[in-house]
PDB file of C-alpha atoms and ligand atoms in Angstrom:
ATOM      1  CA  MET R  29      10.112  25.564   4.817  1.00  0.00           C
ATOM      2  CA  ALA R  30       9.360  22.946   2.638  1.00  0.00           C
ATOM      3  CA  THR R  31       5.198  22.898   1.049  1.00  0.00           C
ATOM      4  CA  LEU R  32       3.395  20.100   0.680  1.00  0.00           C
ATOM      5  CA  ALA R  33       1.473  21.031  -2.189  1.00  0.00           C
ATOM      6  CA  PHE R  34       4.224  22.700  -4.284  1.00  0.00           C
ATOM      7  CA  ASN R  35       2.795  24.786  -7.066  1.00  0.00           C
ATOM      8  CA  HIS R  36      -0.998  23.749  -7.480  1.00  0.00           C
ATOM      9  CA  GLU R  37      -3.285  25.036  -9.306  1.00  0.00           C
ATOM     10  CA  GLU R  38      -7.177  25.892  -8.327  1.00  0.00           C
ATOM     11  CA  ILE R  39      -9.590  24.403 -10.076  1.00  0.00           C
ATOM     12  CA  ALA R  40     -13.081  25.562 -11.049  1.00  0.00           C
ATOM     13  CA  ALA R  41     -16.340  23.838 -11.167  1.00  0.00           C
ATOM     14  CA  ARG R  42     -17.138  22.210 -14.422  1.00  0.00           C
ATOM     15  CA  GLU R  43     -21.031  23.857 -15.815  1.00  0.00           C
ATOM     16  CA  LEU R  44     -23.426  21.265 -16.291  1.00  0.00           C
ATOM     17  CA  LYS R  45     -24.699  20.672 -19.382  1.00  0.00           C
ATOM     18  CA  PRO R  46     -28.473  21.371 -19.859  1.00  0.00           C
ATOM     19  CA  GLU R  47     -29.890  17.798 -20.403  1.00  0.00           C
ATOM     20  CA  LEU R  48     -29.387  16.943 -17.185  1.00  0.00           C
ATOM     21  CA  TYR R  49     -32.170  19.414 -16.327  1.00  0.00           C
ATOM     22  CA  ASP R  50     -34.109  17.749 -18.165  1.00  0.00           C
ATOM     23  CA  MET R  51     -34.045  13.782 -17.218  1.00  0.00           C
ATOM     24  CA  ASP R  52     -37.109  11.485 -16.989  1.00  0.00           C
ATOM     25  CA  GLY R  53     -36.951  10.236 -12.972  1.00  0.00           C
ATOM     26  CA  ILE R  54     -34.094  12.307 -11.807  1.00  0.00           C
ATOM     27  CA  SER R  55     -35.326  15.737 -10.933  1.00  0.00           C
ATOM     28  CA  ARG R  56     -33.778  19.226 -11.423  1.00  0.00           C
ATOM     29  CA  ALA R  57     -33.960  19.159  -7.802  1.00  0.00           C
ATOM     30  CA  SER R  58     -32.228  16.030  -7.497  1.00  0.00           C
ATOM     31  CA  VAL R  59     -29.393  17.428  -9.703  1.00  0.00           C
ATOM     32  CA  GLU R  60     -28.820  20.490  -8.130  1.00  0.00           C
ATOM     33  CA  ALA R  61     -27.994  19.121  -4.869  1.00  0.00           C
ATOM     34  CA  HIS R  62     -26.028  17.118  -6.247  1.00  0.00           C
ATOM     35  CA  TYR R  63     -24.288  20.094  -8.239  1.00  0.00           C
ATOM     36  CA  LYS R  64     -24.288  22.156  -4.588  1.00  0.00           C
ATOM     37  CA  LEU R  65     -22.185  19.351  -3.036  1.00  0.00           C
ATOM     38  CA  TYR R  66     -20.454  18.760  -5.959  1.00  0.00           C
ATOM     39  CA  GLN R  67     -19.219  22.432  -6.034  1.00  0.00           C
ATOM     40  CA  GLY R  68     -18.584  22.249  -1.935  1.00  0.00           C
ATOM     41  CA  TYR R  69     -15.741  19.274  -3.374  1.00  0.00           C
ATOM     42  CA  VAL R  70     -13.962  21.782  -5.680  1.00  0.00           C
ATOM     43  CA  ASN R  71     -13.829  24.526  -3.264  1.00  0.00           C
ATOM     44  CA  LYS R  72     -12.612  21.872  -0.224  1.00  0.00           C
ATOM     45  CA  ARG R  73     -10.076  20.348  -2.755  1.00  0.00           C
ATOM     46  CA  ASN R  74      -8.360  23.926  -3.250  1.00  0.00           C
ATOM     47  CA  GLU R  75      -8.918  25.473   0.425  1.00  0.00           C
ATOM     48  CA  ILE R  76      -7.194  22.341   1.335  1.00  0.00           C
ATOM     49  CA  LEU R  77      -4.158  22.671  -0.988  1.00  0.00           C
ATOM     50  CA  GLY R  78      -3.485  26.235  -0.064  1.00  0.00           C
ATOM     51  CA  LYS R  79      -3.413  24.925   3.478  1.00  0.00           C
ATOM     52  CA  LEU R  80      -1.250  22.056   2.743  1.00  0.00           C
ATOM     53  CA  ASP R  81       1.033  24.891   0.849  1.00  0.00           C
ATOM     54  CA  GLU R  82       1.426  26.802   4.258  1.00  0.00           C
ATOM     55  CA  VAL R  83       2.195  23.893   6.930  1.00  0.00           C
ATOM     56  CA  ASP R  84       5.788  23.761   7.223  1.00  0.00           C
ATOM     57  CA  ALA R  85       6.957  20.283   6.426  1.00  0.00           C
ATOM     58  CA  SER R  86       9.808  20.097   7.896  1.00  0.00           C
ATOM     59  CA  ALA R  87       8.427  20.337  10.961  1.00  0.00           C
ATOM     60  CA  ALA R  88       5.929  17.279  10.416  1.00  0.00           C
ATOM     61  CA  ASN R  89       6.450  15.777  13.565  1.00  0.00           C
ATOM     62  CA  GLN R  90       4.535  18.703  15.286  1.00  0.00           C
ATOM     63  CA  VAL R  91       1.868  18.738  13.067  1.00  0.00           C
ATOM     64  CA  TYR R  92       1.339  15.453  11.751  1.00  0.00           C
ATOM     65  CA  SER R  93      -2.079  14.981  13.380  1.00  0.00           C
ATOM     66  CA  GLU R  94      -2.987  18.486  11.135  1.00  0.00           C
ATOM     67  CA  LEU R  95      -1.415  17.134   8.388  1.00  0.00           C
ATOM     68  CA  ARG R  96      -3.026  13.697   8.610  1.00  0.00           C
ATOM     69  CA  SER R  97      -6.429  15.358   8.809  1.00  0.00           C
ATOM     70  CA  LEU R  98      -5.642  17.709   5.753  1.00  0.00           C
ATOM     71  CA  LYS R  99      -4.685  15.069   3.646  1.00  0.00           C
ATOM     72  CA  VAL R 100      -7.546  12.032   4.201  1.00  0.00           C
ATOM     73  CA  ASP R 101      -9.755  15.536   3.893  1.00  0.00           C
ATOM     74  CA  LEU R 102      -7.731  15.899  -0.090  1.00  0.00           C
ATOM     75  CA  THR R 103      -9.138  12.171  -1.012  1.00  0.00           C
ATOM     76  CA  PHE R 104     -12.470  13.296   0.231  1.00  0.00           C
ATOM     77  CA  ALA R 105     -12.641  16.339  -2.042  1.00  0.00           C
ATOM     78  CA  ILE R 106     -11.263  15.075  -4.731  1.00  0.00           C
ATOM     79  CA  GLY R 107     -13.035  11.650  -5.095  1.00  0.00           C
ATOM     80  CA  GLY R 108     -15.851  13.847  -4.603  1.00  0.00           C
ATOM     81  CA  VAL R 109     -14.955  15.844  -7.528  1.00  0.00           C
ATOM     82  CA  LYS R 110     -14.051  12.838  -9.684  1.00  0.00           C
ATOM     83  CA  ASN R 111     -17.175  10.913  -9.143  1.00  0.00           C
ATOM     84  CA  HIS R 112     -19.398  13.630  -9.465  1.00  0.00           C
ATOM     85  CA  GLU R 113     -18.001  14.588 -13.225  1.00  0.00           C
ATOM     86  CA  ILE R 114     -18.070  11.197 -14.170  1.00  0.00           C
ATOM     87  CA  TYR R 115     -22.192  11.102 -12.988  1.00  0.00           C
ATOM     88  CA  PHE R 116     -22.658  14.250 -14.310  1.00  0.00           C
ATOM     89  CA  GLU R 117     -21.025  13.959 -18.013  1.00  0.00           C
ATOM     90  CA  HIS R 118     -22.284  10.450 -18.835  1.00  0.00           C
ATOM     91  CA  LEU R 119     -26.049  11.672 -17.541  1.00  0.00           C
ATOM     92  CA  GLY R 120     -28.276  13.058 -20.023  1.00  0.00           C
ATOM     93  CA  GLY R 121     -28.502  10.107 -22.605  1.00  0.00           C
ATOM     94  CA  ALA R 122     -31.445   7.628 -23.732  1.00  0.00           C
ATOM     95  CA  GLY R 123     -30.304   4.272 -21.354  1.00  0.00           C
ATOM     96  CA  GLY R 124     -31.479   1.370 -23.063  1.00  0.00           C
ATOM     97  CA  ALA R 125     -29.045  -1.104 -24.278  1.00  0.00           C
ATOM     98  CA  PRO R 126     -25.196  -0.512 -24.548  1.00  0.00           C
ATOM     99  CA  ASP R 127     -23.967  -0.768 -27.847  1.00  0.00           C
ATOM    100  CA  GLY R 128     -19.888  -0.553 -29.241  1.00  0.00           C
ATOM    101  CA  LEU R 129     -16.835  -1.267 -27.521  1.00  0.00           C
ATOM    102  CA  ILE R 130     -18.738  -0.740 -23.789  1.00  0.00           C
ATOM    103  CA  SER R 131     -21.294  -3.577 -25.424  1.00  0.00           C
ATOM    104  CA  ASP R 132     -18.287  -5.906 -26.458  1.00  0.00           C
ATOM    105  CA  LEU R 133     -16.919  -5.332 -22.978  1.00  0.00           C
ATOM    106  CA  ILE R 134     -19.708  -6.313 -21.122  1.00  0.00           C
ATOM    107  CA  GLU R 135     -20.758  -9.099 -23.409  1.00  0.00           C
ATOM    108  CA  ARG R 136     -17.344 -10.358 -22.493  1.00  0.00           C
ATOM    109  CA  ASP R 137     -17.088  -9.506 -18.909  1.00  0.00           C
ATOM    110  CA  PHE R 138     -20.143 -10.144 -17.533  1.00  0.00           C
ATOM    111  CA  GLY R 139     -21.628 -12.587 -20.061  1.00  0.00           C
ATOM    112  CA  GLY R 140     -24.478 -10.252 -20.830  1.00  0.00           C
ATOM    113  CA  VAL R 141     -25.939  -6.722 -20.328  1.00  0.00           C
ATOM    114  CA  GLU R 142     -28.703  -8.060 -18.090  1.00  0.00           C
ATOM    115  CA  ALA R 143     -25.900  -9.875 -16.101  1.00  0.00           C
ATOM    116  CA  TRP R 144     -23.967  -6.510 -15.611  1.00  0.00           C
ATOM    117  CA  ARG R 145     -27.285  -4.686 -14.938  1.00  0.00           C
ATOM    118  CA  THR R 146     -28.099  -7.105 -11.895  1.00  0.00           C
ATOM    119  CA  ASP R 147     -24.782  -7.089 -10.765  1.00  0.00           C
ATOM    120  CA  LEU R 148     -24.224  -3.167 -10.625  1.00  0.00           C
ATOM    121  CA  LYS R 149     -27.620  -2.649  -9.039  1.00  0.00           C
ATOM    122  CA  ALA R 150     -26.983  -5.281  -6.239  1.00  0.00           C
ATOM    123  CA  THR R 151     -23.529  -3.335  -5.720  1.00  0.00           C
ATOM    124  CA  GLY R 152     -25.353  -0.168  -6.017  1.00  0.00           C
ATOM    125  CA  MET R 153     -27.829  -1.582  -2.891  1.00  0.00           C
ATOM    126  CA  GLY R 154     -24.934  -2.691  -1.048  1.00  0.00           C
ATOM    127  CA  ALA R 155     -22.970   0.705  -0.970  1.00  0.00           C
ATOM    128  CA  ARG R 156     -23.296   3.561   0.912  1.00  0.00           C
ATOM    129  CA  GLY R 157     -21.847   5.930  -1.756  1.00  0.00           C
ATOM    130  CA  TRP R 158     -20.732   4.845  -5.230  1.00  0.00           C
ATOM    131  CA  ALA R 159     -20.604   1.486  -7.232  1.00  0.00           C
ATOM    132  CA  TRP R 160     -18.574   2.123 -10.269  1.00  0.00           C
ATOM    133  CA  THR R 161     -18.009  -0.323 -13.731  1.00  0.00           C
ATOM    134  CA  ALA R 162     -14.637  -0.126 -13.793  1.00  0.00           C
ATOM    135  CA  TYR R 163     -11.693  -1.343 -15.878  1.00  0.00           C
ATOM    136  CA  ASP R 164      -9.460  -2.978 -14.085  1.00  0.00           C
ATOM    137  CA  TRP R 165      -5.725  -2.691 -16.289  1.00  0.00           C
ATOM    138  CA  ASP R 166      -4.355  -5.647 -14.159  1.00  0.00           C
ATOM    139  CA  GLU R 167      -7.153  -8.084 -14.066  1.00  0.00           C
ATOM    140  CA  THR R 168      -7.500  -6.811 -17.800  1.00  0.00           C
ATOM    141  CA  ARG R 169     -11.617  -6.854 -17.670  1.00  0.00           C
ATOM    142  CA  LEU R 170     -14.631  -4.761 -15.938  1.00  0.00           C
ATOM    143  CA  PHE R 171     -15.884  -5.299 -12.328  1.00  0.00           C
ATOM    144  CA  ASN R 172     -18.274  -3.401 -10.872  1.00  0.00           C
ATOM    145  CA  TYR R 173     -16.805  -2.159  -7.552  1.00  0.00           C
ATOM    146  CA  ILE R 174     -18.164  -0.830  -4.820  1.00  0.00           C
ATOM    147  CA  GLY R 175     -17.650   2.690  -2.916  1.00  0.00           C
ATOM    148  CA  ASP R 176     -18.927   3.681   0.776  1.00  0.00           C
ATOM    149  CA  ALA R 177     -17.760   7.609   0.461  1.00  0.00           C
ATOM    150  CA  GLN R 178     -15.721   9.714  -1.886  1.00  0.00           C
ATOM    151  CA  ASN R 179     -12.644   8.025  -0.607  1.00  0.00           C
ATOM    152  CA  THR R 180     -13.520   4.328  -0.326  1.00  0.00           C
ATOM    153  CA  PHE R 181     -12.992   2.209  -2.070  1.00  0.00           C
ATOM    154  CA  PRO R 182     -11.015   3.007  -5.107  1.00  0.00           C
ATOM    155  CA  VAL R 183      -8.888   0.208  -6.471  1.00  0.00           C
ATOM    156  CA  TRP R 184      -5.084   1.092  -8.048  1.00  0.00           C
ATOM    157  CA  ASN R 185      -4.810   1.010 -11.831  1.00  0.00           C
ATOM    158  CA  ALA R 186      -8.397   0.698 -12.682  1.00  0.00           C
ATOM    159  CA  THR R 187     -10.837   3.164 -14.255  1.00  0.00           C
ATOM    160  CA  PRO R 188     -14.601   3.811 -13.804  1.00  0.00           C
ATOM    161  CA  LEU R 189     -16.292   3.695 -16.951  1.00  0.00           C
ATOM    162  CA  ILE R 190     -19.728   4.153 -15.020  1.00  0.00           C
ATOM    163  CA  ALA R 191     -20.275   5.899 -11.502  1.00  0.00           C
ATOM    164  CA  LEU R 192     -23.039   5.366  -9.764  1.00  0.00           C
ATOM    165  CA  ASP R 193     -24.281   7.849  -6.752  1.00  0.00           C
ATOM    166  CA  VAL R 194     -26.058   6.011  -4.512  1.00  0.00           C
ATOM    167  CA  TYR R 195     -25.699   8.892  -1.431  1.00  0.00           C
ATOM    168  CA  GLU R 196     -29.326   9.351  -0.166  1.00  0.00           C
ATOM    169  CA  HIS R 197     -29.001  12.948  -2.023  1.00  0.00           C
ATOM    170  CA  ALA R 198     -29.027  11.352  -5.358  1.00  0.00           C
ATOM    171  CA  TYR R 199     -32.775   9.568  -4.344  1.00  0.00           C
ATOM    172  CA  PHE R 200     -34.293  10.862  -1.554  1.00  0.00           C
ATOM    173  CA  LEU R 201     -36.079  13.416  -2.965  1.00  0.00           C
ATOM    174  CA  ASP R 202     -37.669  11.965  -5.992  1.00  0.00           C
ATOM    175  CA  TYR R 203     -38.311   8.236  -4.577  1.00  0.00           C
ATOM    176  CA  GLN R 204     -37.786   8.604  -0.534  1.00  0.00           C
ATOM    177  CA  THR R 205     -36.212   5.177   0.559  1.00  0.00           C
ATOM    178  CA  ASP R 206     -36.892   3.513  -2.845  1.00  0.00           C
ATOM    179  CA  ARG R 207     -33.329   3.263  -3.458  1.00  0.00           C
ATOM    180  CA  ALA R 208     -34.189   0.646  -6.456  1.00  0.00           C
ATOM    181  CA  SER R 209     -35.960   2.920  -8.469  1.00  0.00           C
ATOM    182  CA  TYR R 210     -33.622   5.712  -8.504  1.00  0.00           C
ATOM    183  CA  ILE R 211     -30.956   3.199  -9.358  1.00  0.00           C
ATOM    184  CA  ASP R 212     -33.619   1.897 -12.497  1.00  0.00           C
ATOM    185  CA  ALA R 213     -33.794   5.613 -13.412  1.00  0.00           C
ATOM    186  CA  PHE R 214     -30.092   6.023 -13.377  1.00  0.00           C
ATOM    187  CA  LEU R 215     -29.680   3.068 -16.203  1.00  0.00           C
ATOM    188  CA  ASN R 216     -32.476   4.685 -17.677  1.00  0.00           C
ATOM    189  CA  ASN R 217     -30.352   8.296 -18.327  1.00  0.00           C
ATOM    190  CA  LEU R 218     -27.001   6.886 -19.176  1.00  0.00           C
ATOM    191  CA  ASP R 219     -25.266   8.169 -21.879  1.00  0.00           C
ATOM    192  CA  TRP R 220     -23.925   4.995 -23.503  1.00  0.00           C
ATOM    193  CA  GLY R 221     -22.164   7.348 -26.317  1.00  0.00           C
ATOM    194  CA  VAL R 222     -19.938   9.210 -23.644  1.00  0.00           C
ATOM    195  CA  VAL R 223     -18.970   5.871 -21.853  1.00  0.00           C
ATOM    196  CA  ASN R 224     -17.921   4.816 -25.019  1.00  0.00           C
ATOM    197  CA  GLU R 225     -16.258   7.856 -25.611  1.00  0.00           C
ATOM    198  CA  TRP R 226     -14.061   7.040 -23.023  1.00  0.00           C
ATOM    199  CA  ALA R 227     -13.531   3.264 -23.427  1.00  0.00           C
ATOM    200  CA  THR R 228     -12.334   4.363 -26.480  1.00  0.00           C
ATOM    201  CA  ARG R 229      -9.567   7.087 -25.569  1.00  0.00           C
ATOM    202  CA  TYR R 230      -8.450   5.061 -22.898  1.00  0.00           C
ATOM    203  CA  GLN R 231      -7.634   2.728 -25.377  1.00  0.00           C
ATOM    204  CA  ILE R 232      -9.577  -0.439 -23.946  1.00  0.00           C
ATOM    205  CA  GLN R 233      -9.379  -3.319 -26.008  1.00  0.00           C
ATOM    206  CA  ALA R 234     -12.499  -5.459 -25.948  1.00  0.00           C
TER     207      ALA R 234
HETATM  208 FE1  FE2 T  17     -23.778  13.236  -5.377  1.00  0.00          FE
END
């Protein structure tokens, strides 16, 4: 029997850092709502890989619709894990103006922090699920990319540095329908030190 998830390992949900429960403008209840969904994505990822292991891929023409739904659901689950891990890791900071490498990149690729902020905010207002500031290795610059769901629309060879969750669970408890105020709160709680750590680790050149 040929399996489709050869040698996969289960992953566990990461712990949240305590700063996340003490943010201005993003309540503990909202963070818990994200975390519950995140745990669900982790479990789903493990479960789907387990199921793929049970499928006989050599008989794929008989089970292709099952394979299709497992593989599509896998992208949603893994997207939900990755997006939220970025979200949790780079919040809990003091917001404000970026410094260091990320500041240089934003200056170069958007012409200034205000232009970047305006563009990210507009992208977040227009998205159904996510807006990302990502470094695109082929374009060799930052873009604010848009996502409607956990698995749409990633761009190959681009690395997300900022992940703005604009699903309803991200803001409804704190702001009801006022998504714009939530985006402001998100920006006010960004930890630029973490974003700079990533930009440095990935060796992005300013
Ligand atoms: Fe979320």
